[in-house]
PDB file of C-alpha atoms in Angstrom:
ATOM      1  CA  UNK A 628      66.695  18.843  -3.031  1.00  0.00           C
ATOM      2  CA  UNK A 629      66.081  15.521  -1.302  1.00  0.00           C
ATOM      3  CA  UNK A 630      62.664  16.714  -0.117  1.00  0.00           C
ATOM      4  CA  UNK A 631      61.704  17.712  -3.644  1.00  0.00           C
ATOM      5  CA  UNK A 632      62.855  14.345  -4.991  1.00  0.00           C
ATOM      6  CA  UNK A 633      60.817  12.452  -2.412  1.00  0.00           C
ATOM      7  CA  UNK A 634      57.825  14.705  -3.026  1.00  0.00           C
ATOM      8  CA  UNK A 635      57.939  14.116  -6.747  1.00  0.00           C
ATOM      9  CA  UNK A 636      58.244  10.375  -6.312  1.00  0.00           C
ATOM     10  CA  UNK A 637      55.286  10.342  -3.981  1.00  0.00           C
ATOM     11  CA  UNK A 638      53.104  11.385  -6.916  1.00  0.00           C
ATOM     12  CA  UNK A 639      54.244   8.491  -9.076  1.00  0.00           C
ATOM     13  CA  UNK A 640      51.928   5.477  -9.238  1.00  0.00           C
ATOM     14  CA  UNK A 641      53.368   2.339  -7.728  1.00  0.00           C
ATOM     15  CA  UNK A 642      54.021  -0.624  -9.979  1.00  0.00           C
ATOM     16  CA  UNK A 643      54.392  -4.233  -8.932  1.00  0.00           C
ATOM     17  CA  UNK A 644      57.774  -5.906  -9.223  1.00  0.00           C
ATOM     18  CA  UNK A 645      60.507  -3.893 -10.851  1.00  0.00           C
ATOM     19  CA  UNK A 646      61.728  -5.446 -14.100  1.00  0.00           C
ATOM     20  CA  UNK A 647      64.835  -3.239 -14.164  1.00  0.00           C
ATOM     21  CA  UNK A 648      67.153  -4.261 -11.310  1.00  0.00           C
ATOM     22  CA  UNK A 649      68.817  -1.470  -9.380  1.00  0.00           C
ATOM     23  CA  UNK A 650      72.321  -0.884 -10.748  1.00  0.00           C
ATOM     24  CA  UNK A 651      75.354  -1.793  -8.659  1.00  0.00           C
ATOM     25  CA  UNK A 652      78.100   0.578  -9.803  1.00  0.00           C
ATOM     26  CA  UNK A 653      81.529   0.969  -8.261  1.00  0.00           C
ATOM     27  CA  UNK A 654      81.868   4.336  -6.563  1.00  0.00           C
ATOM     28  CA  UNK A 655      85.631   3.844  -6.452  1.00  0.00           C
ATOM     29  CA  UNK A 656      85.712   3.757 -10.256  1.00  0.00           C
ATOM     30  CA  UNK A 657      83.266   6.661 -10.486  1.00  0.00           C
ATOM     31  CA  UNK A 658      85.322   8.857  -8.159  1.00  0.00           C
ATOM     32  CA  UNK A 659      88.833   7.682  -9.094  1.00  0.00           C
ATOM     33  CA  UNK A 660      89.643  10.702 -11.270  1.00  0.00           C
ATOM     34  CA  UNK A 661      87.937  13.309  -9.087  1.00  0.00           C
ATOM     35  CA  UNK A 662      90.063  15.919  -7.323  1.00  0.00           C
ATOM     36  CA  UNK A 663      88.381  15.007  -4.001  1.00  0.00           C
ATOM     37  CA  UNK A 664      87.380  11.315  -4.158  1.00  0.00           C
ATOM     38  CA  UNK A 665      86.023  11.348  -0.587  1.00  0.00           C
ATOM     39  CA  UNK A 666      83.511  14.086  -1.336  1.00  0.00           C
ATOM     40  CA  UNK A 667      82.622  12.408  -4.617  1.00  0.00           C
ATOM     41  CA  UNK A 668      81.862   9.129  -2.788  1.00  0.00           C
ATOM     42  CA  UNK A 669      79.742  11.033  -0.263  1.00  0.00           C
ATOM     43  CA  UNK A 670      77.638  12.608  -3.028  1.00  0.00           C
ATOM     44  CA  UNK A 671      77.408   9.315  -4.931  1.00  0.00           C
ATOM     45  CA  UNK A 672      76.285   7.506  -1.759  1.00  0.00           C
ATOM     46  CA  UNK A 673      73.563  10.082  -1.103  1.00  0.00           C
ATOM     47  CA  UNK A 674      72.331   9.885  -4.694  1.00  0.00           C
ATOM     48  CA  UNK A 675      72.386   6.056  -4.618  1.00  0.00           C
ATOM     49  CA  UNK A 676      70.410   6.003  -1.356  1.00  0.00           C
ATOM     50  CA  UNK A 677      67.839   8.487  -2.695  1.00  0.00           C
ATOM     51  CA  UNK A 678      67.256   6.528  -5.889  1.00  0.00           C
ATOM     52  CA  UNK A 679      67.394   3.023  -4.393  1.00  0.00           C
ATOM     53  CA  UNK A 680      64.804   3.931  -1.762  1.00  0.00           C
ATOM     54  CA  UNK A 681      62.199   4.657  -4.421  1.00  0.00           C
ATOM     55  CA  UNK A 682      63.356   2.316  -7.190  1.00  0.00           C
ATOM     56  CA  UNK A 683      60.445  -0.063  -6.588  1.00  0.00           C
ATOM     57  CA  UNK A 684      57.799   2.604  -7.291  1.00  0.00           C
ATOM     58  CA  UNK A 685      59.397   4.250 -10.314  1.00  0.00           C
ATOM     59  CA  UNK A 686      57.623   3.619 -13.614  1.00  0.00           C
ATOM     60  CA  UNK A 687      59.510   1.215 -15.868  1.00  0.00           C
ATOM     61  CA  UNK A 688      59.917   3.790 -18.682  1.00  0.00           C
ATOM     62  CA  UNK A 689      61.739   6.122 -16.247  1.00  0.00           C
ATOM     63  CA  UNK A 690      64.071   3.328 -15.158  1.00  0.00           C
ATOM     64  CA  UNK A 691      64.745   2.071 -18.659  1.00  0.00           C
ATOM     65  CA  UNK A 692      65.392   5.503 -20.167  1.00  0.00           C
ATOM     66  CA  UNK A 693      67.526   6.793 -17.295  1.00  0.00           C
ATOM     67  CA  UNK A 694      69.592   3.600 -17.087  1.00  0.00           C
ATOM     68  CA  UNK A 695      70.248   3.866 -20.832  1.00  0.00           C
ATOM     69  CA  UNK A 696      71.289   7.505 -20.459  1.00  0.00           C
ATOM     70  CA  UNK A 697      73.421   6.865 -17.373  1.00  0.00           C
ATOM     71  CA  UNK A 698      75.191   3.902 -18.967  1.00  0.00           C
ATOM     72  CA  UNK A 699      76.392   6.232 -21.740  1.00  0.00           C
ATOM     73  CA  UNK A 700      78.094   8.454 -19.162  1.00  0.00           C
ATOM     74  CA  UNK A 701      81.506   7.279 -18.119  1.00  0.00           C
ATOM     75  CA  UNK A 702      82.158   6.764 -15.336  1.00  0.00           C
ATOM     76  CA  UNK A 703      78.755   5.443 -14.278  1.00  0.00           C
ATOM     77  CA  UNK A 704      77.247   7.856 -11.770  1.00  0.00           C
ATOM     78  CA  UNK A 705      74.327   7.589  -9.358  1.00  0.00           C
ATOM     79  CA  UNK A 706      74.174  11.398  -9.370  1.00  0.00           C
ATOM     80  CA  UNK A 707      73.552  11.365 -13.103  1.00  0.00           C
ATOM     81  CA  UNK A 708      70.891   8.658 -12.673  1.00  0.00           C
ATOM     82  CA  UNK A 709      69.173  10.657  -9.915  1.00  0.00           C
ATOM     83  CA  UNK A 710      69.200  13.857 -12.003  1.00  0.00           C
ATOM     84  CA  UNK A 711      67.669  12.000 -14.942  1.00  0.00           C
ATOM     85  CA  UNK A 712      64.868  10.543 -12.794  1.00  0.00           C
ATOM     86  CA  UNK A 713      64.139  13.924 -11.198  1.00  0.00           C
ATOM     87  CA  UNK A 714      63.971  15.559 -14.637  1.00  0.00           C
ATOM     88  CA  UNK A 715      61.621  12.877 -15.985  1.00  0.00           C
ATOM     89  CA  UNK A 716      59.398  13.030 -12.897  1.00  0.00           C
ATOM     90  CA  UNK A 717      59.180  16.825 -13.135  1.00  0.00           C
ATOM     91  CA  UNK A 718      58.332  16.612 -16.845  1.00  0.00           C
ATOM     92  CA  UNK A 719      55.679  13.986 -16.105  1.00  0.00           C
ATOM     93  CA  UNK A 720      54.228  16.166 -13.382  1.00  0.00           C
ATOM     94  CA  UNK A 721      53.890  19.060 -15.821  1.00  0.00           C
ATOM     95  CA  UNK A 722      52.187  16.934 -18.494  1.00  0.00           C
ATOM     96  CA  UNK A 723      50.065  14.839 -16.130  1.00  0.00           C
ATOM     97  CA  UNK A 724      49.144  17.463 -13.591  1.00  0.00           C
ATOM     98  CA  UNK A 725      47.436  16.311 -10.436  1.00  0.00           C
ATOM     99  CA  UNK A 726      44.187  18.192  -9.957  1.00  0.00           C
ATOM    100  CA  UNK A 727      43.321  19.519  -6.547  1.00  0.00           C
ATOM    101  CA  UNK A 728      39.984  20.662  -5.233  1.00  0.00           C
ATOM    102  CA  UNK A 729      40.845  24.249  -6.155  1.00  0.00           C
ATOM    103  CA  UNK A 730      41.455  23.195  -9.777  1.00  0.00           C
ATOM    104  CA  UNK A 731      37.984  21.744 -10.313  1.00  0.00           C
ATOM    105  CA  UNK A 732      35.525  23.886 -12.257  1.00  0.00           C
ATOM    106  CA  UNK A 733      32.803  25.468 -10.123  1.00  0.00           C
ATOM    107  CA  UNK A 734      29.566  23.533  -9.937  1.00  0.00           C
ATOM    108  CA  UNK A 735      26.431  25.297 -11.219  1.00  0.00           C
ATOM    109  CA  UNK A 736      24.221  26.693  -8.487  1.00  0.00           C
ATOM    110  CA  UNK A 737      21.025  24.783  -7.772  1.00  0.00           C
ATOM    111  CA  UNK A 738      17.732  26.362  -8.718  1.00  0.00           C
ATOM    112  CA  UNK A 739      16.312  28.432  -5.794  1.00  0.00           C
ATOM    113  CA  UNK A 740      12.844  26.883  -6.233  1.00  0.00           C
ATOM    114  CA  UNK A 741      14.195  23.364  -5.642  1.00  0.00           C
ATOM    115  CA  UNK A 742      16.478  24.152  -2.708  1.00  0.00           C
ATOM    116  CA  UNK A 743      14.804  23.601   0.699  1.00  0.00           C
ATOM    117  CA  UNK A 744      15.474  26.126   3.432  1.00  0.00           C
ATOM    118  CA  UNK A 745      18.209  24.999   5.830  1.00  0.00           C
ATOM    119  CA  UNK A 746      17.015  23.790   9.211  1.00  0.00           C
ATOM    120  CA  UNK A 747      17.945  25.961  12.171  1.00  0.00           C
ATOM    121  CA  UNK A 748      20.703  24.505  14.292  1.00  0.00           C
ATOM    122  CA  UNK A 749      19.838  23.979  17.958  1.00  0.00           C
ATOM    123  CA  UNK A 750      21.379  26.531  20.277  1.00  0.00           C
ATOM    124  CA  UNK A 751      24.323  25.232  22.282  1.00  0.00           C
ATOM    125  CA  UNK A 752      25.184  26.460  25.763  1.00  0.00           C
ATOM    126  CA  UNK A 753      28.453  28.332  26.056  1.00  0.00           C
ATOM    127  CA  UNK A 754      29.751  25.898  28.690  1.00  0.00           C
ATOM    128  CA  UNK A 755      28.541  22.346  29.185  1.00  0.00           C
ATOM    129  CA  UNK A 756      26.682  21.682  32.396  1.00  0.00           C
ATOM    130  CA  UNK A 757      28.533  19.395  34.819  1.00  0.00           C
ATOM    131  CA  UNK A 758      27.026  15.931  35.102  1.00  0.00           C
ATOM    132  CA  UNK A 759      27.734  15.757  38.848  1.00  0.00           C
ATOM    133  CA  UNK A 760      28.359  18.399  41.488  1.00  0.00           C
ATOM    134  CA  UNK A 761      31.973  19.413  41.895  1.00  0.00           C
ATOM    135  CA  UNK A 762      33.759  17.837  44.897  1.00  0.00           C
ATOM    136  CA  UNK A 763      34.417  20.096  47.872  1.00  0.00           C
ATOM    137  CA  UNK A 764      37.804  21.826  47.943  1.00  0.00           C
ATOM    138  CA  UNK A 765      40.648  19.833  49.441  1.00  0.00           C
ATOM    139  CA  UNK A 766      41.664  21.066  52.873  1.00  0.00           C
ATOM    140  CA  UNK A 767      44.989  20.206  54.426  1.00  0.00           C
ATOM    141  CA  UNK A 768      45.153  20.471  58.226  1.00  0.00           C
ATOM    142  CA  UNK A 769      47.756  22.948  59.401  1.00  0.00           C
ATOM    143  CA  UNK A 770      48.045  24.632  55.978  1.00  0.00           C
ATOM    144  CA  UNK A 771      47.058  28.255  55.538  1.00  0.00           C
TER     145      UNK A 771
END
C-alpha cells in the first residue's frame, strides 16, 4: 500500500510553501482506547511518516479537505488522514488522467508523393577491426 501511496503522490504537481501545517496529534490519545495500543501506535507512526514525507507536495485542497474530515474523527488519526489523501489522489487521477504515448491518437500518414525514400544505411562489419595488432601471448618460464 505504501508503494501505491508514493506512486500516486508522484503524479501530483508540486506547490510552493504549504499553507496548511502538518498536524501534530498525540498518538497516545489516539491509541488509548485500543485493545492493543502498541500496534495502534505502530500503524499511526507508519501513516504519519507516509503523509508527512509528501505533505509539501500535496495540493492545498487535498490538505484542507482531509484535515477538516480528520478533525471530525475522534480520536484524531493519521491513518484516517492518510486514507483520505489516498482516496482524493485516486479520484483526481481518474478525473485528470495522465496521458501516455500509447494514449495519443494516431497521426495521419504522410502523403506517399511527398515522402522521400529513406537513405540506405552503410553496412557495418560484424566485428570491429582492431586498431593495433594484438600483443603476443604471455609465456611464463617453467610453466607448461
